[in-house]
Amino acid sequence: MAERSFALEVQDLRIGAGETFRGEGILAITKALLQSGVGYVAGYQGAPISHLMDVLSDAQDLLAELDVHFESSASEATAAATLAASVMYPIRGAVTWKSTAGTNVASDALSNLSSGGVKGGALIIIGEDYGEGSSIMQERSYAFAMKSQMWLLDPRPSLPCIVDMVEKGFELSEASSTPVMLQVRIRSCHLHGTFVARDNRRPTMTLDEATRSPQRDLSRIVLPPAAYVQEAEKLEQRWPAAVQYIREHRLNEFFDQPDADVGLILLGGLYNNTLRALMRLGLADLYGKTDIPLYVMNVAYPVIDDEVVEFCRGKKSVLVIEEGQPDYIEQAIGRILHRARIDCTLHGKDMLPMGGEYTVGVLTDGLRNLFVADAPDLLDGMARATNQPPITCAPQIAALKDSVPARPAGFCTGCPERPIFAAMKLVEKELGPHHIASDIGCHLFSILPPFNLGATTMGYGLAPASASAFSGDSRRKGRERKRTIAVMGDGGFWHNGLTSGIGNAVFNKNDDVTIIVDNYYSAATGGQDIPSSRSTPASRSTHHPISRAIEGVGVKWVREIDHTYDVGRMREVLSEALTTRESGPKVIVASSECMLNRQRREKPLKRKALKDGKRVVTQRFGVDEDVCTGDHECIRLSGCPSLSVKPSGDPLKEDPVASIDQSCVACGNCGEVADAAVLCPSFYRADAVVNAARSERWKHRIRSALIASVQQWREARRPVFS
Amino acid sequence: MTVLSRKNSVAVATKPISIAVCAMGGQGGGVLVSWIVSLAEQCGWIAQSTSVPGVAQRTGATIYYIEIAPADPAGRMPVLALLPTPGEVDIVMGAELMEGGRAMLRGLVTPERTTLLVSTHRSYAVEERINPGDGRIDPAPVYDAAAFAAKKVIAFDMEQVAKEARSVISAVMLGALAASNVLPFPRKAFEDAIRNGGIGVKPSLAAFDRGFARTTGNTPEPARPVAVKQAVAPFSPSGVADFDALLHAAAGLPSGAATMLDAGLRRVADFQDIAYAAAYLALVREFALKERAQGVPALTIEAARHIANAMAYDDVIRVADLKTRRTRFSRIAAEMGVAAGQPLAITEFMHPRVEEVLGLLPSGLALVLEKTGLGRLLMGRFLRRGWRVRTDRLRWFVLLSITAELYRLRPVSLRHKREMRHRDEWLDLTRAALEQDYDFGVEVLRCRRLVKGYSDTHVRGLSKFDRVMTAVGVMVDRPLPQGKAAVWTRLLREAALKDPEGTALEAALARFQRGAMA
């Protein structure tokens, strides 16, 4: 079950020609796929395209009606390989993932796919996670397009343009027998807007039809000598075909002013922010009318030499606007201009920063630099020089630097992973620090305060592999070593951790500890189901225990903890794993359901039960503030958002006391930690019973009456003063 | 050479209205954004919103961004930006005080243009919460910055208003936005946007209404958070004659310390008995007599505070007492919102160590058990795991009540003996320090703040306290130039509160050895 349901929104995917579609970028892309007569869709979730997978998952009824096959792939490599269905058959296919992380994983399949070429349109929708809010290393997907010779589309962030590019992308792919990548930036995926829809189309050939008349063509398989022929074909046939299609269908846009002598060459994805920067300089209006000639490359790769020559000819200078590095496009254009002997100054990273997101502010500065240098008459005094220093230089604002605390993302309230790391902290106190290899996933938040655990993260499902160099037999005489700990999520485990991590550890006789955090979902990407999920979705096969897979590849020492909130048990098991004399990899599977998902599942049920007058227990934890001494050790072992501090209200206590707010979901972590770490007796859990049976209410009444009489008796003998 | 000139420049009359919502993941910022988008669209405007979900969803700071523009009569579509630009934002909505601060730090709030709507409640960041002392950041600079940077500020505790309406902060924020009159839409359109959203409509509308009223009404938020007020005046009679006599006596001490003296007397009497409180008062009086003539009676205040804390230490008896009180039961019932007669279970998480239980026993016996290791042998088995104590069950309740009644035996217990010795050593040092200089004495008293927590935490706190006291002892024996001793004591104490492991304290002590004592 995914984090967000699109059940309502997917109904909009049914609208027909002429109707206006309103919604987010990801829904628009889905609609565009259906309008293009796609035959199958696959992918692997991850921001910013997690929601695209969720939309497709929620739209399965509609997809089935249209004979469109949909798969949640095991990894991006799986998704890329799925496109093989378009190699021999004229069936359109689309796959999607987060880039560049996912493209790295998929690149083996992509190389083979692009070498052999495709018959049916093959579209790879990549969520380019670059710039502010990104969760991965800052790289560009551009290199993959270049090295494998796949075309890369980068549409303007407007829904009509994105939809158009999806449809044209398939046509371009078919016209040039080449897979096409379409990149959408993180904010485009979640961009709300409108476009005019077309009818959905069924695929011209279904996958079932293809299986009934299988095709094979040796020349499409990457095997010498076909591979050499394919290289020549790429250069001599597919490239020119692509260029021809791109030119004929005007995928790139010219917003030209014939008498201007300074122009901008920009990627489609940067159009909106560039226009806003021009508007700030008084050179464009809100509707995109501008004095400056623009060449908008909705096709980032290949660069169309003739179009560049055409645009630059007669201009004094051009500025290439491409985000990130290396400056691939600027280099390509330099080559084009040089070869065509066009005397036009080429600007790019000399005016704009080499790295980082091109925000409106950054672009405004870059464009101002350009115009001041090459077209000073364009700018009026105001725009030319900003005499006023930015407000952030004012002392009142600069002072905020010391006041505003950092607020990185962290574990949610009630997260079942928190107690695992609390236990790890406690073990650290006993056995000293260990080298901890982290992975990709929610558990990576353990590297932040208050836990401060984890040394490296090398990729999805790669934690055990990233600790493998340290491996060895801890019992060998004369060799003193400390076991390493690798932490990997269930998402990463099924993505590739089973083979690259666990299988590798068994085979190489590793002696170290791996913790697999099983929260029933691929939680970090939005709570999608995976093979070990405990839910039972109609279209997937779940309930495949991780422990059986691990034992299957040969791990002997496996411990399962089915309630991670038991901090004491968690600590014992981890301690045992680190100290046992048994050799071979030690794997702990720590399972408890992701609290976000659990709440989403349980809350409606509870609401309904309350409405129906059924017995419901509401739980919350609390802190007795008169018992709490304000040392905050509990918070250092937890970091739960609902466990915070508040003024003590007691003049005798200077420091704030711990306090649990209404958002508490009664996971029990704080009580368990207080117990396991022998902290303090301040924590309590209160269970209120709603709609209790009469007998239960009577029992409680009698008990309360007796307790009250003892309390009164004691108060009478010993007055209470504070 | 430039062919182009300003003449044929395009008109730059129309600008979109730009709105940035600065929130923490999980606060419902997405809902607020969808309301604003729906509001604009139903009024015939073009709206574009962007956000970055992903990991920012999980309690991290995040920015949602909206641009809206009136529909063009010519049917052209506006080109809207994807990120807020400093100097170009009309409305900044901060869903928490520091998130408002972060928006200003990013330059999004400017005096020419920006209306800042910010909730003044605090949701403390991890770095503020994990400090062993008080790590909370002073919010005053945010208020100062808002007054400087914004064209208009609407600030109140929207979280509290939401709570009162049993709804979410986003609905209150929408109410404040509607009332701010920055957007050219009527109030009804805002309400319709909530209705069209379809989820939790009724409470959301109620919260919207309160947010609106709070913004238009003349109930501005006090500029700064105010200190907690004392509910009752100090020295109000308790009805117990002997105790009231003590209160009366205390009223004769410097009046600036009244609140603290009152709290201290009550705490100590509550901890043991009235005679114990009388002993407390005698000790405080001794220091009050050395009070300076003018200014805040710091010595009396700190003596009243910290001697009370030293005398009303946290032991098993006190915890059992606090856990079984009538007032506690009714407080929890109120917090859980249970009606009379509705079943309510209370589970305590208790994990006393052998040391705590031994401390309860008469000191002679306890010392034997402690020294021979017999105590651990006998009791260790029962105390290895924590207890889940059900205070609402008679069995446990009676057991805890009996434990609480053990206060009668407390004066002869090992723990009490140790605590008193420890207190007296500290007060002796204080007296010696006072003879040198007033401020030094006050600072030594304040070091008591380091002793807190239970079990291991308590041991760690105590060890920090003792290390600082050792340094104080050195300064008592070898007087430093005027004022230096007080400064060093303060520095050492502050260092001890910086981190739980005492790393900062070690460094400060090393500096002390090299600097002061060189």
Short mmCIF file of N, CA and C in Angstrom, two decimals, chain A residues 60 94 99 143 148 177 215 224 237 247 255 271 335 341 348 389 442 477 487 593 609:
data_model
loop_
_atom_site.label_atom_id
_atom_site.label_comp_id
_atom_site.label_asym_id
_atom_site.label_seq_id
_atom_site.Cartn_x
_atom_site.Cartn_y
_atom_site.Cartn_z
N GLN A 60 -4.72 0.38 -12.18
CA GLN A 60 -4.61 -0.94 -12.83
C GLN A 60 -5.89 -1.38 -13.53
N ALA A 94 6.88 1.74 -21.81
CA ALA A 94 7.47 2.83 -21.03
C ALA A 94 7.94 2.30 -19.69
N SER A 99 16.53 9.01 -11.29
CA SER A 99 17.85 9.10 -11.91
C SER A 99 18.70 10.13 -11.15
N ALA A 143 25.08 11.85 -19.43
CA ALA A 143 26.17 11.00 -19.90
C ALA A 143 25.66 9.64 -20.40
N SER A 148 25.36 5.66 -24.58
CA SER A 148 24.62 4.56 -25.19
C SER A 148 23.89 5.00 -26.45
N SER A 177 14.41 3.98 -34.32
CA SER A 177 14.69 2.65 -33.71
C SER A 177 15.56 2.77 -32.46
N GLN A 215 8.79 -13.70 -32.47
CA GLN A 215 9.70 -13.25 -33.51
C GLN A 215 11.13 -13.35 -32.99
N PRO A 224 28.67 -10.47 -31.39
CA PRO A 224 29.46 -10.25 -32.61
C PRO A 224 29.04 -11.27 -33.68
N GLN A 237 22.32 5.32 -39.61
CA GLN A 237 20.88 5.34 -39.88
C GLN A 237 20.06 5.98 -38.77
N ARG A 247 13.75 17.71 -36.33
CA ARG A 247 13.64 18.96 -37.09
C ARG A 247 12.25 19.10 -37.69
N PHE A 255 12.12 30.82 -30.17
CA PHE A 255 11.35 32.03 -29.86
C PHE A 255 12.26 33.16 -30.34
N TYR A 271 13.19 26.44 -18.88
CA TYR A 271 12.50 27.53 -19.57
C TYR A 271 11.77 28.46 -18.60
N ARG A 335 31.90 23.06 -30.44
CA ARG A 335 32.40 22.29 -31.59
C ARG A 335 31.64 22.66 -32.86
N ARG A 341 32.51 27.69 -38.54
CA ARG A 341 33.20 28.98 -38.60
C ARG A 341 32.24 30.15 -38.38
N GLY A 348 28.52 30.38 -21.27
CA GLY A 348 27.84 29.29 -20.55
C GLY A 348 28.25 29.34 -19.11
N PRO A 389 21.91 45.94 -1.40
CA PRO A 389 22.39 44.60 -1.05
C PRO A 389 21.20 43.72 -0.70
N CYS A 442 15.00 4.60 4.79
CA CYS A 442 14.69 5.43 5.97
C CYS A 442 15.76 5.28 7.04
N LYS A 477 43.73 -16.79 15.35
CA LYS A 477 44.71 -16.37 16.37
C LYS A 477 45.61 -15.29 15.80
N VAL A 487 23.70 -2.21 7.85
CA VAL A 487 22.25 -2.04 8.01
C VAL A 487 21.62 -1.86 6.65
N GLU A 593 6.00 -3.17 11.41
CA GLU A 593 5.41 -2.45 10.29
C GLU A 593 5.71 -0.95 10.34
N ALA A 609 -14.91 1.60 13.94
CA ALA A 609 -15.27 0.83 15.14
C ALA A 609 -15.89 1.75 16.19
#
